[in-house]
Amino acid sequence: MADISNITEEQAKLELEHIAHEMAKADIAYYQNDEPYLTDAQYDELKQRNIELEAAFPHLIRPDSPSRKVGAPLQSGFGKIPHRFPMLSLGDVFSITEVEDFVAGVKRFLNQSGNIDFMCEPKIDGLSFTARYEKGIFVQGATRGDGKTGEDITANLRTIKQLPQRINGDVPDVLEIRGEVYMSKADFFALNQKNEAEGKKIFANPRNAAAGSLRQLDPNITKERNLSLFAYTWGEVSDRFWTSQIDFFKHLQQWGFPTNPNNCLCHSIQDIETFFNNLMQIRASLPYDIDGVVYKVNDTVLQERLGFLTRTPRWAIAHKFPAEQAITTINNIRIQVGRTGALTPVADLEPVNVGGVIVSHATLHNEDEIKRKDIRIGDSVIIQRAGDVIPQVVGVIFEKRPSDSVEFVFPHTCPQCGAHAIREEDEAVRRCTGGLTCPAQAIERLKHFVSREAMDIDGLGSKIIEDFYNEGIIKTPVDIFTLQERNSGSQDDLFSQHQGLHLERREGWGKKSVDNLFSAINSRRTISLPRFIYALGIRQVGAATARLIAQNFGSWSHFAQDMMNKQTEKLLAIDGIGAAMAKDMVEFFQEQHNLDTIEQLLKHITVEDFVDNANYDSPLSGKTVVFTGTLTSMTRAEAKAKALSMGAKVAGSVSKNTDFVIIGADAGSKAQKAAELNISVLTEDQFAELVK
Ligand code: IVH
């Protein structure tokens, strides 16, 4: 081998390419086919040479370099991959009327009266993935995760034959292809048959089987499972040269990605309806499961103008197939107590197969619903499930009611803590008044606190939270952050109860799992403002509202100070926050107990100020804008969405905190007020220029 100090750049480049190819072949032979074709020594020699060449020529490091690759099966958990472009979900509709409303909404938003073309695609019931290509080479793959961060499944995706490892031709330097991994019905049945014979896990449906097969720490298992995929959208792209969804599909096909043969461009709502009905007819005969149709505005320019809501695009929607139904009996009616004390009745059912999924519980919503439908223990009922929603009871089959049946009496005390359960006027729910003394509420709040969109602490699942609460190990969120300290106990205290929790001695635990838990907790000692606000579990404050608050208040101290001082009007000034929500927020901060817990918590964690990364440089970032009058080149909704997407806050009225007032035709008192307060006024054209 040539001495590295003597070789030219050109030689180094060729050699690096050679090594990458050789080692990739060797990896496949070794990890996937179980028949190595290099000896360990030969393999290590290549690896070492690669390291040396890369050290001497760092600018020649290849995206598919062996030094960057996960050659071996991952040992402990999946790595996390932040999505540079979030992986969104879709809004759901269940009827053609709602589809018509969606189409009308799109037209209104765009101020367009003519027809708009929609791409109609079967909605594959699988697992979404994203696959990143750099200079045409597959370098990284991830699951959707929570939409912002996914799990690293690069090694697993490599085992799926339908995914090109390399794409040729006209390819952007950076190209993220997204789609759905699924298991065909035939492969699903074969897998279950095999697993049954071997006494292994039986999967409820192809989707679960696909998920269980893709999220395997050992990619060899993924490989055995024979997964398939369809590609349907893109993430980050360095040069997006396609101009429509249908154009994109043509490129996908050229690049070698499987696309669904039933995808179809529709020009009118009639076309859309026909497509939906036809697809429903052939649904059962398709070799894979689908659960509806996705409609996407075809033109990418229009897609961009429409933009996004918090978690879903405005330019696409999922039209789900009607729910599937079955008949079964109610064995019991249980009352669950939620985080806010709400008592929710749940029916325990005789397990029944509904469209491929075994269902054994259904929600009964609330006491009025039970009364209205006259649902009783022992009744035969029709139940239905649609998509991922909790199965529901459609109605009772009264002819089958047992003669000794009695009406269900909804309890007026909490079944968990015995406190009174009261129902406020105008409220459908009855709530336990036990507050935090009610163990059920405390446990649910803890579960919410650690959940994915809140503090996102891995390793504190529902069962562990329940056990830890019941054993007095974690009673409040603060206890989570003192767990590690309390675990080992103090050396001097050998004879008292301060000998430490020693979680590693628990059954089924060990040092490794305890260490993992502590590192998960420690990695959340610094937390973003939206997550922290959401984690508090204030009634009505979901993740989207928490983000809105963070964006408007900027820091925890500003928000908390204003809430303690009952600055309700500051909340009401935010477009998207109403009076009821504002009231709940202010009330939360009047409760001494909440303030004490937060004060304790802030001794252990740091809440970051809000920074809107995506729009850091925008001229509107952090500015408060108000629109008034009629806009002509875009609709009000479009203008507002545009401003929000650039990091602005949109307020409903002009105050001294307003930075810009955008004035359309026939502007009234707001324009006058802006002049009085000496606030910058923009014409519609100036605004359009600013956000271009
Ligand atoms: S487009 C912003 N197209 O449905 C675009 N999604 O409910 C988002 N899905 O997470 C996705 N088939 O897992 C799209 N042809 C299709 C799809 C599809 C199935 C899944 C996907 C997504 C979920 C949204």
XYZ file of C-alpha atoms in Angstrom, residues 72-307:
236
model
C -23.113 -3.649 13.593
C -26.544 -4.146 15.048
C -27.264 -1.385 17.577
C -26.693 -2.587 21.063
C -28.725 -0.393 23.341
C -31.792 1.415 22.128
C -32.014 3.481 18.982
C -30.108 6.656 18.371
C -32.233 9.752 17.986
C -32.357 11.753 14.797
C -33.812 15.261 14.796
C -35.871 15.870 11.648
C -34.704 19.022 9.886
C -38.170 19.180 8.390
C -40.784 17.937 10.838
C -42.641 14.768 9.862
C -46.226 15.835 10.070
C -49.466 13.957 10.321
C -52.700 14.635 8.466
C -56.078 15.938 9.522
C -58.783 13.243 9.303
C -62.228 13.457 7.749
C -64.850 10.748 7.481
C -67.373 11.931 4.896
C -67.474 13.386 1.414
C -69.173 16.499 2.844
C -66.127 17.113 4.986
C -63.918 16.612 1.931
C -65.998 19.240 0.141
C -65.489 21.567 3.108
C -61.757 20.927 2.936
C -61.635 21.712 -0.784
C -63.745 24.831 -0.250
C -61.410 25.909 2.578
C -58.380 25.490 0.315
C -60.018 27.607 -2.393
C -61.037 30.270 0.091
C -57.545 30.424 1.547
C -56.086 30.853 -1.934
C -58.910 33.093 -3.084
C -59.389 30.890 -6.125
C -62.735 30.025 -7.665
C -61.760 27.547 -10.400
C -61.025 23.853 -9.892
C -57.888 22.785 -8.105
C -56.174 19.488 -8.953
C -55.712 16.978 -6.167
C -53.479 13.941 -6.094
C -55.434 11.063 -4.558
C -53.373 8.330 -2.911
C -54.365 5.209 -0.988
C -53.509 5.765 2.669
C -51.185 2.899 3.508
C -51.646 1.508 6.994
C -48.015 1.098 7.936
C -45.239 3.085 9.526
C -43.798 6.252 8.092
C -40.084 6.533 7.458
C -37.667 9.087 6.122
C -34.573 8.149 4.105
C -31.805 10.651 3.543
C -29.619 10.564 0.423
C -26.483 12.638 0.051
C -25.111 12.812 -3.482
C -27.423 9.932 -4.333
C -26.219 7.648 -1.563
C -28.499 6.438 1.215
C -26.897 7.712 4.423
C -29.543 7.766 7.117
C -33.040 6.555 7.896
C -35.436 7.388 10.709
C -38.910 6.698 12.015
C -41.337 9.544 12.520
C -41.052 9.446 16.316
C -42.830 12.483 17.710
C -42.563 14.304 14.388
C -39.577 16.373 15.493
C -37.174 13.591 16.454
C -37.207 10.047 15.141
C -35.345 6.843 15.862
C -32.292 5.924 13.850
C -33.322 2.909 11.765
C -30.644 3.266 9.084
C -29.415 -0.293 9.503
C -32.957 -1.677 9.432
C -33.971 0.237 6.309
C -30.875 -1.046 4.543
C -32.310 -4.537 4.747
C -35.437 -3.605 2.777
C -34.809 -4.590 -0.816
C -37.221 -2.060 -2.275
C -35.285 0.888 -0.847
C -32.586 2.022 -3.294
C -29.185 2.209 -1.589
C -27.961 4.522 -4.301
C -29.809 6.631 -6.829
C -28.512 7.741 -10.165
C -29.395 10.409 -12.670
C -30.714 13.834 -11.868
C -30.626 13.843 -8.047
C -30.419 16.813 -5.641
C -27.310 16.687 -3.415
C -29.507 16.378 -0.357
C -32.707 14.444 -0.808
C -34.938 13.102 1.912
C -37.529 10.642 0.656
C -40.466 9.837 2.883
C -43.037 7.112 2.700
C -44.599 4.156 4.414
C -43.077 0.819 5.358
C -45.666 -1.935 5.474
C -46.045 -5.689 5.631
C -48.152 -7.339 2.943
C -51.163 -9.314 4.122
C -49.571 -12.523 2.828
C -46.326 -11.923 4.724
C -48.298 -11.027 7.842
C -50.290 -14.265 7.809
C -47.164 -16.305 7.095
C -45.300 -14.620 9.961
C -48.102 -15.230 12.430
C -48.399 -18.852 11.351
C -44.698 -19.378 11.830
C -44.685 -17.553 15.165
C -47.647 -19.553 16.405
C -45.920 -22.814 15.549
C -42.832 -21.641 17.414
C -44.805 -20.294 20.374
C -43.720 -16.702 19.614
C -45.534 -13.377 19.558
C -48.711 -13.166 17.446
C -49.255 -9.719 15.882
C -52.716 -8.163 15.915
C -52.510 -6.735 12.382
C -50.026 -6.070 9.561
C -49.317 -2.569 10.837
C -48.196 -3.814 14.251
C -46.175 -6.523 12.601
C -44.469 -3.950 10.369
C -43.715 -1.696 13.334
C -42.415 -4.591 15.418
C -40.217 -5.701 12.535
C -38.786 -2.325 11.607
C -38.015 -1.198 15.140
C -35.687 -4.083 15.870
C -32.343 -3.510 17.498
C -31.047 -6.392 15.442
C -31.481 -5.579 11.726
C -31.179 -9.273 10.927
C -34.674 -9.716 12.290
C -35.955 -6.872 10.117
C -34.425 -8.579 7.131
C -36.201 -11.871 7.815
C -39.559 -10.127 7.973
C -39.747 -9.141 4.324
C -41.037 -5.579 4.626
C -42.213 -3.494 1.676
C -42.589 0.223 1.125
C -44.177 3.002 -0.885
C -42.615 6.463 -1.235
C -44.963 9.465 -1.309
C -43.382 12.719 -0.161
C -40.116 14.517 0.549
C -38.390 16.173 3.505
C -35.241 18.280 3.204
C -34.200 18.764 -0.424
C -31.329 20.957 -1.660
C -32.904 21.613 -5.043
C -36.585 20.909 -5.456
C -37.022 20.903 -9.225
C -40.430 19.205 -9.413
C -43.461 21.431 -9.593
C -46.251 19.113 -8.580
C -46.984 15.943 -6.674
C -47.491 14.000 -9.903
C -44.201 15.302 -11.268
C -42.532 14.171 -8.022
C -43.951 10.667 -8.461
C -42.373 10.489 -11.923
C -38.982 11.329 -10.402
C -39.506 8.783 -7.636
C -40.094 6.124 -10.265
C -36.998 7.129 -12.222
C -34.936 6.973 -9.041
C -36.231 3.464 -8.383
C -38.657 4.001 -5.486
C -41.881 1.999 -5.416
C -44.934 4.246 -5.721
C -48.511 3.122 -5.349
C -50.002 2.104 -8.732
C -53.421 3.373 -7.645
C -52.311 6.986 -7.123
C -54.470 9.174 -9.331
C -54.716 12.853 -10.231
C -58.291 14.164 -9.851
C -59.616 17.392 -11.320
C -62.941 17.763 -9.538
C -64.776 16.769 -6.392
C -66.778 14.277 -8.498
C -63.536 12.600 -9.588
C -62.428 12.484 -5.970
C -65.645 10.849 -4.829
C -65.474 8.244 -7.595
C -61.863 7.478 -6.713
C -62.746 7.032 -3.034
C -65.680 4.720 -3.753
C -63.714 2.635 -6.250
C -60.874 2.224 -3.839
C -63.242 1.110 -1.094
C -64.573 -1.544 -3.492
C -61.143 -2.996 -4.197
C -59.792 -2.472 -0.673
C -60.141 -6.089 0.454
C -58.476 -7.416 -2.694
C -55.362 -5.244 -2.350
C -52.298 -7.162 -1.118
C -51.759 -4.648 1.729
C -53.917 -2.785 4.272
C -55.140 0.726 3.578
C -57.326 2.798 5.867
C -58.456 5.621 3.603
C -57.362 8.048 0.919
C -54.964 10.992 1.156
C -55.797 14.053 -0.951
C -52.950 16.452 -1.698
C -53.048 19.746 -3.576
C -51.052 18.800 -6.670
C -49.260 22.062 -7.407
C -46.228 22.688 -5.163
C -46.545 26.469 -5.465
C -50.062 26.229 -4.072
C -48.827 23.799 -1.402
C -46.301 26.374 -0.299
C -48.856 29.157 -0.216
C -51.170 27.017 1.891
C -48.429 26.046 4.324
